[in-house]
């Protein structure tokens, strides 16, 4: 009997869809076809590849209403937010706009004596292992520049969002990208590992858990296949005494709660200068109490269920642990909280770094808030974490934010904003968040290898 993967809808716990897992033979065959198709794809003019990718993105854009509903069924995001096409399109379009310059040869010398240059060469077959929390946007981060650069792509999407990979494949093929150039495959862990360890692919991009990233690196050990990872996060926000309090509350709490807190760069801990602490907490509590938890298909719902009951259990366990250790919970249980995927968003104070809620990734709609005396205390607490994806500083002093940012162990420093991915800037992390370089010029460089030419003219 063929192995299958089920997507359990967080709306009601029913099976939304079920798909067979590719056999080992089918997966290896797909990789072989991708490799065979790559040379011809790379031989096409760059402008043609870019045009085809943009056409594929436009195809996805034709079904945004369907996208929003399907995402609600698969991972619980309310339909009122309209899916992900805005960010999906923004990222692909930006990468298209810089493709020619980012991939242009670096000419060191072109004289009567020598032509010396460094060109960018596609790796070959790129394996993208995409997560469920922003399933279109996280996938396109790598899929678009990889294809533009001349690689072929195999997409393995998360079980929770199986349909996203299918929809992307439909759109890309409808736009004219050959089926062997972009393939969506349902894979199990063992076959994924074998594709890597057996060198059936040439580059791996993985977004997911620390444990998953470690498995990818173990599979690639000794192969010299590059593995780009974006893993866990515990992103902090710091509100200085001179901050715009209203803007800080509105943006940081949205950064903590949007998508039911299931954001790679969501805010999971907030440090507020003691002079603003009580006012910040009061406003934050009022804002969260205005949310409507419920069925994501209801246009009135502002916060939906978490994507899976087991994800909600992690958040509940961390909340209970914190309360048992002295934390104060400020949000009374919402009527729609069913003890399962539907979880009351929560604000905690009297928290310390001895609690998991301030140290371990929660990936849910809960945030701990601590008062701090000054910048030095805030910096020490922000860095007291095994992760490093983004950090947000709220202040009117740009120079001071820049100084603080230089001391933070993180991939991106924000001032007066958070929870946003700018495609012109490198998306990267440090520590247990992993290593990699997504989007920006560096994203193209990450998906290609340098090739040097030293030509002595006769």
GROMACS .gro file of C-alpha atoms in nm:
model
  458
    1UNK     CA    1   0.000   0.000   0.000
    2UNK     CA    2   0.143   0.336  -0.105
    3UNK     CA    3   0.251   0.574   0.171
    4UNK     CA    4   0.050   0.896   0.183
    5UNK     CA    5   0.075   1.235   0.351
    6UNK     CA    6  -0.236   1.400   0.495
    7UNK     CA    7  -0.301   1.768   0.545
    8UNK     CA    8  -0.521   1.803   0.853
    9UNK     CA    9  -0.715   2.129   0.839
   10UNK     CA   10  -0.687   2.334   1.158
   11UNK     CA   11  -1.038   2.466   1.097
   12UNK     CA   12  -1.207   2.148   1.217
   13UNK     CA   13  -0.947   1.871   1.230
   14UNK     CA   14  -1.070   1.706   0.912
   15UNK     CA   15  -0.847   1.570   0.634
   16UNK     CA   16  -0.830   1.854   0.382
   17UNK     CA   17  -0.626   1.660   0.130
   18UNK     CA   18  -0.412   1.349   0.104
   19UNK     CA   19  -0.133   1.279  -0.143
   20UNK     CA   20   0.084   0.975  -0.218
   21UNK     CA   21   0.450   1.003  -0.130
   22UNK     CA   22   0.682   0.964  -0.426
   23UNK     CA   23   0.863   0.633  -0.434
   24UNK     CA   24   1.239   0.631  -0.420
   25UNK     CA   25   1.251   0.545  -0.789
   26UNK     CA   26   1.015   0.828  -0.882
   27UNK     CA   27   1.216   1.079  -0.679
   28UNK     CA   28   1.546   0.972  -0.830
   29UNK     CA   29   1.389   0.986  -1.174
   30UNK     CA   30   1.266   1.338  -1.112
   31UNK     CA   31   1.615   1.446  -1.007
   32UNK     CA   32   1.764   1.286  -1.317
   33UNK     CA   33   1.516   1.469  -1.539
   34UNK     CA   34   1.593   1.796  -1.364
   35UNK     CA   35   1.964   1.743  -1.423
   36UNK     CA   36   1.910   1.652  -1.788
   37UNK     CA   37   1.698   1.964  -1.844
   38UNK     CA   38   1.931   2.207  -1.671
   39UNK     CA   39   2.186   2.270  -1.945
   40UNK     CA   40   1.924   2.367  -2.201
   41UNK     CA   41   1.745   2.587  -1.947
   42UNK     CA   42   2.071   2.764  -1.854
   43UNK     CA   43   2.150   2.811  -2.225
   44UNK     CA   44   1.839   3.022  -2.272
   45UNK     CA   45   1.901   3.397  -2.254
   46UNK     CA   46   1.873   3.538  -1.903
   47UNK     CA   47   1.601   3.777  -2.016
   48UNK     CA   48   1.392   3.484  -2.140
   49UNK     CA   49   1.424   3.297  -1.811
   50UNK     CA   50   1.329   3.609  -1.617
   51UNK     CA   51   1.027   3.671  -1.841
   52UNK     CA   52   0.904   3.316  -1.793
   53UNK     CA   53   0.937   3.335  -1.414
   54UNK     CA   54   0.746   3.663  -1.406
   55UNK     CA   55   0.478   3.508  -1.626
   56UNK     CA   56   0.451   3.222  -1.376
   57UNK     CA   57   0.414   3.469  -1.091
   58UNK     CA   58   0.139   3.645  -1.286
   59UNK     CA   59  -0.039   3.310  -1.328
   60UNK     CA   60  -0.041   3.266  -0.952
   61UNK     CA   61  -0.186   3.616  -0.926
   62UNK     CA   62  -0.492   3.515  -1.127
   63UNK     CA   63  -0.623   3.304  -0.840
   64UNK     CA   64  -0.564   3.512  -0.528
   65UNK     CA   65  -0.916   3.461  -0.392
   66UNK     CA   66  -0.870   3.086  -0.422
   67UNK     CA   67  -0.528   3.118  -0.260
   68UNK     CA   68  -0.670   3.289   0.049
   69UNK     CA   69  -0.938   3.023   0.098
   70UNK     CA   70  -0.699   2.734   0.043
   71UNK     CA   71  -0.450   2.879   0.290
   72UNK     CA   72  -0.727   2.914   0.547
   73UNK     CA   73  -0.808   2.545   0.509
   74UNK     CA   74  -0.445   2.435   0.514
   75UNK     CA   75  -0.284   2.650   0.783
   76UNK     CA   76  -0.555   2.865   0.935
   77UNK     CA   77  -0.480   3.220   0.819
   78UNK     CA   78  -0.797   3.432   0.804
   79UNK     CA   79  -0.926   3.505   0.455
   80UNK     CA   80  -0.956   3.874   0.544
   81UNK     CA   81  -0.581   3.904   0.488
   82UNK     CA   82  -0.610   3.793   0.127
   83UNK     CA   83  -0.341   3.532   0.085
   84UNK     CA   84   0.023   3.602   0.003
   85UNK     CA   85   0.037   3.730  -0.351
   86UNK     CA   86   0.154   4.078  -0.254
   87UNK     CA   87   0.479   3.959  -0.098
   88UNK     CA   88   0.513   3.674  -0.346
   89UNK     CA   89   0.500   3.918  -0.636
   90UNK     CA   90   0.715   4.184  -0.467
   91UNK     CA   91   1.001   3.944  -0.405
   92UNK     CA   92   1.000   3.784  -0.750
   93UNK     CA   93   0.968   4.119  -0.924
   94UNK     CA   94   1.256   4.271  -0.732
   95UNK     CA   95   1.483   3.975  -0.808
   96UNK     CA   96   1.387   3.998  -1.175
   97UNK     CA   97   1.484   4.363  -1.177
   98UNK     CA   98   1.836   4.300  -1.045
   99UNK     CA   99   1.904   3.969  -1.221
  100UNK     CA  100   2.110   4.112  -1.504
  101UNK     CA  101   2.336   4.322  -1.283
  102UNK     CA  102   2.365   4.062  -1.006
  103UNK     CA  103   2.465   3.788  -1.248
  104UNK     CA  104   2.685   4.004  -1.472
  105UNK     CA  105   3.050   3.903  -1.508
  106UNK     CA  106   3.301   4.090  -1.296
  107UNK     CA  107   3.560   4.199  -1.554
  108UNK     CA  108   3.896   4.255  -1.390
  109UNK     CA  109   4.085   4.324  -1.712
  110UNK     CA  110   4.002   4.338  -2.080
  111UNK     CA  111   4.316   4.462  -2.251
  112UNK     CA  112   4.523   4.374  -2.553
  113UNK     CA  113   4.707   4.122  -2.337
  114UNK     CA  114   4.442   3.959  -2.116
  115UNK     CA  115   4.074   3.898  -2.051
  116UNK     CA  116   4.030   3.829  -1.683
  117UNK     CA  117   3.683   3.795  -1.539
  118UNK     CA  118   3.466   3.615  -1.286
  119UNK     CA  119   3.133   3.478  -1.407
  120UNK     CA  120   2.842   3.333  -1.212
  121UNK     CA  121   2.761   2.971  -1.296
  122UNK     CA  122   2.436   2.801  -1.185
  123UNK     CA  123   2.485   2.512  -0.944
  124UNK     CA  124   2.256   2.278  -1.139
  125UNK     CA  125   1.963   2.120  -0.953
  126UNK     CA  126   1.833   2.318  -0.655
  127UNK     CA  127   1.622   2.142  -0.391
  128UNK     CA  128   1.387   2.378  -0.207
  129UNK     CA  129   1.232   2.243   0.113
  130UNK     CA  130   0.966   2.500   0.200
  131UNK     CA  131   0.770   2.557   0.523
  132UNK     CA  132   0.397   2.593   0.583
  133UNK     CA  133   0.377   2.924   0.769
  134UNK     CA  134   0.420   3.151   0.464
  135UNK     CA  135   0.413   2.879   0.202
  136UNK     CA  136   0.410   3.090  -0.114
  137UNK     CA  137   0.646   3.365  -0.004
  138UNK     CA  138   0.910   3.144   0.154
  139UNK     CA  139   0.915   2.920  -0.152
  140UNK     CA  140   0.947   3.202  -0.405
  141UNK     CA  141   1.245   3.347  -0.213
  142UNK     CA  142   1.458   3.071  -0.364
  143UNK     CA  143   1.252   2.935  -0.653
  144UNK     CA  144   1.248   3.264  -0.847
  145UNK     CA  145   1.619   3.353  -0.831
  146UNK     CA  146   1.724   2.990  -0.874
  147UNK     CA  147   1.533   2.959  -1.200
  148UNK     CA  148   1.639   3.302  -1.321
  149UNK     CA  149   2.003   3.211  -1.259
  150UNK     CA  150   1.975   2.898  -1.477
  151UNK     CA  151   1.918   2.625  -1.220
  152UNK     CA  152   1.640   2.371  -1.234
  153UNK     CA  153   1.430   2.337  -0.919
  154UNK     CA  154   1.272   2.055  -0.722
  155UNK     CA  155   1.022   2.181  -0.464
  156UNK     CA  156   0.931   1.975  -0.159
  157UNK     CA  157   0.661   2.153   0.033
  158UNK     CA  158   0.553   2.095   0.391
  159UNK     CA  159   0.279   1.840   0.461
  160UNK     CA  160   0.060   2.115   0.607
  161UNK     CA  161   0.062   2.306   0.276
  162UNK     CA  162   0.087   2.033   0.012
  163UNK     CA  163  -0.152   2.215  -0.217
  164UNK     CA  164   0.077   2.519  -0.245
  165UNK     CA  165   0.346   2.323  -0.426
  166UNK     CA  166   0.085   2.188  -0.664
  167UNK     CA  167  -0.056   2.532  -0.736
  168UNK     CA  168   0.290   2.672  -0.802
  169UNK     CA  169   0.371   2.388  -1.041
  170UNK     CA  170   0.041   2.440  -1.227
  171UNK     CA  171   0.113   2.811  -1.268
  172UNK     CA  172   0.477   2.773  -1.365
  173UNK     CA  173   0.400   2.510  -1.628
  174UNK     CA  174   0.105   2.709  -1.762
  175UNK     CA  175   0.342   3.004  -1.807
  176UNK     CA  176   0.574   2.796  -2.022
  177UNK     CA  177   0.842   2.681  -1.780
  178UNK     CA  178   0.920   2.319  -1.879
  179UNK     CA  179   0.790   2.052  -1.644
  180UNK     CA  180   1.137   1.909  -1.582
  181UNK     CA  181   1.278   2.254  -1.503
  182UNK     CA  182   1.037   2.308  -1.212
  183UNK     CA  183   0.901   2.003  -1.033
  184UNK     CA  184   0.688   1.971  -0.721
  185UNK     CA  185   0.733   1.639  -0.541
  186UNK     CA  186   0.588   1.489  -0.222
  187UNK     CA  187   0.884   1.334  -0.043
  188UNK     CA  188   0.945   1.157   0.285
  189UNK     CA  189   1.245   1.234   0.503
  190UNK     CA  190   1.450   0.931   0.401
  191UNK     CA  191   1.417   0.992   0.029
  192UNK     CA  192   1.493   1.362   0.076
  193UNK     CA  193   1.810   1.268   0.261
  194UNK     CA  194   1.907   1.023  -0.012
  195UNK     CA  195   1.864   1.284  -0.284
  196UNK     CA  196   2.116   1.496  -0.095
  197UNK     CA  197   2.362   1.231   0.021
  198UNK     CA  198   2.357   1.068  -0.323
  199UNK     CA  199   2.439   1.401  -0.492
  200UNK     CA  200   2.126   1.395  -0.698
  201UNK     CA  201   2.093   1.768  -0.630
  202UNK     CA  202   2.357   2.042  -0.621
  203UNK     CA  203   2.218   2.294  -0.371
  204UNK     CA  204   1.972   2.271  -0.083
  205UNK     CA  205   1.759   2.550   0.061
  206UNK     CA  206   1.574   2.456   0.379
  207UNK     CA  207   1.341   2.664   0.593
  208UNK     CA  208   1.211   2.498   0.905
  209UNK     CA  209   1.311   2.369   1.246
  210UNK     CA  210   1.662   2.347   1.388
  211UNK     CA  211   1.626   1.969   1.397
  212UNK     CA  212   1.527   1.969   1.030
  213UNK     CA  213   1.824   2.186   0.939
  214UNK     CA  214   2.058   1.954   1.123
  215UNK     CA  215   1.914   1.659   0.929
  216UNK     CA  216   1.983   1.840   0.601
  217UNK     CA  217   2.342   1.912   0.699
  218UNK     CA  218   2.393   1.551   0.808
  219UNK     CA  219   2.263   1.429   0.473
  220UNK     CA  220   2.501   1.662   0.291
  221UNK     CA  221   2.804   1.576   0.506
  222UNK     CA  222   3.100   1.493   0.287
  223UNK     CA  223   2.921   1.579  -0.037
  224UNK     CA  224   3.027   1.947  -0.039
  225UNK     CA  225   2.674   2.035  -0.149
  226UNK     CA  226   2.589   2.382  -0.012
  227UNK     CA  227   2.304   2.381   0.239
  228UNK     CA  228   2.130   2.712   0.307
  229UNK     CA  229   1.916   2.716   0.620
  230UNK     CA  230   1.669   2.945   0.793
  231UNK     CA  231   1.573   2.777   1.116
  232UNK     CA  232   1.435   2.882   1.455
  233UNK     CA  233   1.388   3.232   1.587
  234UNK     CA  234   1.311   3.419   1.907
  235UNK     CA  235   1.313   3.770   1.769
  236UNK     CA  236   1.324   4.057   2.019
  237UNK     CA  237   1.187   4.410   2.015
  238UNK     CA  238   1.334   4.689   2.226
  239UNK     CA  239   1.134   5.002   2.307
  240UNK     CA  240   1.362   5.287   2.416
  241UNK     CA  241   1.248   5.574   2.637
  242UNK     CA  242   1.223   5.807   2.335
  243UNK     CA  243   1.007   5.573   2.126
  244UNK     CA  244   0.672   5.656   1.968
  245UNK     CA  245   0.470   5.447   2.212
  246UNK     CA  246   0.154   5.413   2.004
  247UNK     CA  247   0.345   5.300   1.695
  248UNK     CA  248   0.560   5.062   1.897
  249UNK     CA  249   0.261   4.891   2.057
  250UNK     CA  250   0.064   4.862   1.736
  251UNK     CA  251   0.350   4.726   1.528
  252UNK     CA  252   0.522   4.502   1.780
  253UNK     CA  253   0.201   4.337   1.897
  254UNK     CA  254   0.094   4.282   1.538
  255UNK     CA  255   0.441   4.137   1.477
  256UNK     CA  256   0.386   3.900   1.767
  257UNK     CA  257   0.029   3.796   1.689
  258UNK     CA  258  -0.023   3.810   1.311
  259UNK     CA  259  -0.059   3.468   1.148
  260UNK     CA  260  -0.125   3.335   1.500
  261UNK     CA  261   0.236   3.414   1.583
  262UNK     CA  262   0.360   3.168   1.321
  263UNK     CA  263   0.616   3.395   1.157
  264UNK     CA  264   0.985   3.322   1.112
  265UNK     CA  265   1.064   3.680   1.208
  266UNK     CA  266   0.768   3.732   1.440
  267UNK     CA  267   0.826   3.918   1.766
  268UNK     CA  268   0.850   3.668   2.053
  269UNK     CA  269   0.991   3.886   2.333
  270UNK     CA  270   0.974   4.258   2.404
  271UNK     CA  271   1.196   4.471   2.628
  272UNK     CA  272   1.053   4.811   2.723
  273UNK     CA  273   1.227   5.098   2.901
  274UNK     CA  274   1.093   5.110   3.256
  275UNK     CA  275   0.948   5.460   3.204
  276UNK     CA  276   0.714   5.327   2.931
  277UNK     CA  277   0.659   4.974   3.056
  278UNK     CA  278   0.319   5.005   3.227
  279UNK     CA  279   0.171   5.216   2.948
  280UNK     CA  280   0.303   4.977   2.686
  281UNK     CA  281   0.154   4.673   2.859
  282UNK     CA  282  -0.183   4.842   2.911
  283UNK     CA  283  -0.209   4.937   2.545
  284UNK     CA  284  -0.087   4.596   2.430
  285UNK     CA  285  -0.347   4.416   2.641
  286UNK     CA  286  -0.625   4.638   2.509
  287UNK     CA  287  -0.517   4.572   2.152
  288UNK     CA  288  -0.506   4.193   2.193
  289UNK     CA  289  -0.843   4.193   2.368
  290UNK     CA  290  -0.988   4.353   2.055
  291UNK     CA  291  -0.895   4.052   1.842
  292UNK     CA  292  -1.157   3.806   1.721
  293UNK     CA  293  -1.044   3.443   1.736
  294UNK     CA  294  -1.243   3.214   1.512
  295UNK     CA  295  -1.294   3.029   1.186
  296UNK     CA  296  -1.051   3.175   0.930
  297UNK     CA  297  -1.320   3.152   0.658
  298UNK     CA  298  -1.520   3.416   0.847
  299UNK     CA  299  -1.430   3.764   0.720
  300UNK     CA  300  -1.472   3.904   1.073
  301UNK     CA  301  -1.201   3.676   1.216
  302UNK     CA  302  -0.875   3.859   1.289
  303UNK     CA  303  -0.681   3.566   1.437
  304UNK     CA  304  -0.735   3.210   1.327
  305UNK     CA  305  -0.635   2.872   1.464
  306UNK     CA  306  -0.275   2.763   1.474
  307UNK     CA  307  -0.183   2.540   1.184
  308UNK     CA  308  -0.185   2.220   1.386
  309UNK     CA  309  -0.293   2.109   1.732
  310UNK     CA  310   0.061   2.000   1.814
  311UNK     CA  311   0.194   2.350   1.742
  312UNK     CA  312  -0.066   2.498   1.977
  313UNK     CA  313   0.036   2.247   2.242
  314UNK     CA  314   0.393   2.380   2.242
  315UNK     CA  315   0.268   2.734   2.300
  316UNK     CA  316   0.029   2.624   2.574
  317UNK     CA  317   0.301   2.429   2.749
  318UNK     CA  318   0.533   2.729   2.746
  319UNK     CA  319   0.260   2.958   2.879
  320UNK     CA  320   0.176   2.715   3.159
  321UNK     CA  321   0.544   2.673   3.246
  322UNK     CA  322   0.590   3.050   3.266
  323UNK     CA  323   0.284   3.099   3.486
  324UNK     CA  324   0.397   2.818   3.715
  325UNK     CA  325   0.728   3.003   3.754
  326UNK     CA  326   0.565   3.335   3.843
  327UNK     CA  327   0.464   3.500   3.515
  328UNK     CA  328   0.143   3.698   3.492
  329UNK     CA  329  -0.100   3.626   3.210
  330UNK     CA  330  -0.299   3.933   3.104
  331UNK     CA  331  -0.550   3.789   2.856
  332UNK     CA  332  -0.853   3.599   2.981
  333UNK     CA  333  -0.935   3.286   2.785
  334UNK     CA  334  -1.129   3.366   2.468
  335UNK     CA  335  -1.462   3.178   2.429
  336UNK     CA  336  -1.343   3.027   2.100
  337UNK     CA  337  -1.035   2.869   2.263
  338UNK     CA  338  -1.106   2.497   2.228
  339UNK     CA  339  -0.792   2.363   2.390
  340UNK     CA  340  -0.681   2.251   2.046
  341UNK     CA  341  -0.571   2.454   1.745
  342UNK     CA  342  -0.774   2.759   1.852
  343UNK     CA  343  -0.553   2.931   2.108
  344UNK     CA  344  -0.613   3.252   2.304
  345UNK     CA  345  -0.343   3.507   2.217
  346UNK     CA  346  -0.147   3.584   2.531
  347UNK     CA  347   0.067   3.859   2.686
  348UNK     CA  348   0.292   3.767   2.978
  349UNK     CA  349   0.477   3.989   3.223
  350UNK     CA  350   0.691   3.910   3.527
  351UNK     CA  351   0.884   3.687   3.290
  352UNK     CA  352   1.255   3.603   3.316
  353UNK     CA  353   1.512   3.434   3.100
  354UNK     CA  354   1.484   3.130   3.326
  355UNK     CA  355   1.155   3.059   3.148
  356UNK     CA  356   1.126   2.877   2.815
  357UNK     CA  357   0.886   3.145   2.694
  358UNK     CA  358   1.179   3.391   2.679
  359UNK     CA  359   1.440   3.155   2.541
  360UNK     CA  360   1.288   2.879   2.327
  361UNK     CA  361   1.100   2.937   2.003
  362UNK     CA  362   0.724   2.947   2.065
  363UNK     CA  363   0.591   3.008   1.713
  364UNK     CA  364   0.253   3.100   1.853
  365UNK     CA  365   0.044   3.406   1.952
  366UNK     CA  366   0.217   3.479   2.280
  367UNK     CA  367   0.477   3.735   2.381
  368UNK     CA  368   0.667   3.802   2.701
  369UNK     CA  369   0.732   4.164   2.798
  370UNK     CA  370   1.010   4.275   3.037
  371UNK     CA  371   1.109   4.620   3.168
  372UNK     CA  372   1.472   4.729   3.122
  373UNK     CA  373   1.670   5.013   3.277
  374UNK     CA  374   1.879   5.114   2.976
  375UNK     CA  375   2.035   5.016   2.644
  376UNK     CA  376   2.301   4.800   2.806
  377UNK     CA  377   2.048   4.579   2.980
  378UNK     CA  378   1.839   4.555   2.665
  379UNK     CA  379   2.136   4.456   2.450
  380UNK     CA  380   2.242   4.187   2.697
  381UNK     CA  381   1.891   4.039   2.707
  382UNK     CA  382   1.840   4.057   2.332
  383UNK     CA  383   2.164   3.865   2.278
  384UNK     CA  384   2.085   3.611   2.551
  385UNK     CA  385   1.937   3.367   2.302
  386UNK     CA  386   2.048   3.078   2.083
  387UNK     CA  387   1.876   3.229   1.778
  388UNK     CA  388   1.946   3.534   1.563
  389UNK     CA  389   1.715   3.627   1.275
  390UNK     CA  390   1.587   3.982   1.333
  391UNK     CA  391   1.581   4.241   1.610
  392UNK     CA  392   1.363   4.553   1.629
  393UNK     CA  393   1.464   4.881   1.798
  394UNK     CA  394   1.209   5.155   1.866
  395UNK     CA  395   1.360   5.500   1.899
  396UNK     CA  396   1.375   5.844   1.740
  397UNK     CA  397   1.756   5.830   1.739
  398UNK     CA  398   1.881   5.667   1.418
  399UNK     CA  399   2.246   5.698   1.516
  400UNK     CA  400   2.184   5.524   1.845
  401UNK     CA  401   1.984   5.249   1.674
  402UNK     CA  402   2.277   5.193   1.439
  403UNK     CA  403   2.517   5.172   1.735
  404UNK     CA  404   2.294   4.924   1.918
  405UNK     CA  405   2.244   4.725   1.599
  406UNK     CA  406   2.617   4.672   1.558
  407UNK     CA  407   2.621   4.496   1.896
  408UNK     CA  408   2.325   4.269   1.832
  409UNK     CA  409   2.376   3.907   1.730
  410UNK     CA  410   2.118   3.894   1.455
  411UNK     CA  411   2.069   3.877   1.080
  412UNK     CA  412   1.859   4.193   1.035
  413UNK     CA  413   1.829   4.506   1.248
  414UNK     CA  414   1.501   4.697   1.221
  415UNK     CA  415   1.427   5.044   1.352
  416UNK     CA  416   1.063   5.140   1.407
  417UNK     CA  417   0.935   4.840   1.216
  418UNK     CA  418   0.949   4.460   1.237
  419UNK     CA  419   0.826   4.136   1.084
  420UNK     CA  420   0.903   4.234   0.726
  421UNK     CA  421   1.129   4.093   0.459
  422UNK     CA  422   1.284   4.356   0.230
  423UNK     CA  423   1.388   4.177  -0.092
  424UNK     CA  424   1.663   4.433  -0.154
  425UNK     CA  425   1.834   4.331   0.170
  426UNK     CA  426   1.995   3.997   0.244
  427UNK     CA  427   1.770   3.763   0.442
  428UNK     CA  428   2.007   3.582   0.672
  429UNK     CA  429   2.062   3.471   1.029
  430UNK     CA  430   2.321   3.358   1.279
  431UNK     CA  431   2.361   3.110   1.564
  432UNK     CA  432   2.091   2.839   1.563
  433UNK     CA  433   1.887   3.034   1.311
  434UNK     CA  434   2.122   2.885   1.056
  435UNK     CA  435   2.322   3.023   0.770
  436UNK     CA  436   2.233   3.140   0.426
  437UNK     CA  437   2.176   3.443   0.208
  438UNK     CA  438   1.831   3.487   0.060
  439UNK     CA  439   1.710   3.750  -0.186
  440UNK     CA  440   1.909   4.068  -0.270
  441UNK     CA  441   2.220   4.053  -0.487
  442UNK     CA  442   2.364   3.806  -0.240
  443UNK     CA  443   2.072   3.570  -0.303
  444UNK     CA  444   2.179   3.537  -0.666
  445UNK     CA  445   2.538   3.486  -0.558
  446UNK     CA  446   2.431   3.215  -0.314
  447UNK     CA  447   2.255   3.022  -0.592
  448UNK     CA  448   2.550   3.037  -0.830
  449UNK     CA  449   2.917   2.959  -0.807
  450UNK     CA  450   3.201   3.186  -0.917
  451UNK     CA  451   3.392   3.073  -1.224
  452UNK     CA  452   3.713   3.254  -1.316
  453UNK     CA  453   3.851   3.312  -1.665
  454UNK     CA  454   4.217   3.406  -1.719
  455UNK     CA  455   4.260   3.436  -2.096
  456UNK     CA  456   4.593   3.540  -2.238
  457UNK     CA  457   4.545   3.689  -2.582
  458UNK     CA  458   4.783   3.579  -2.858
   0.00000   0.00000   0.00000
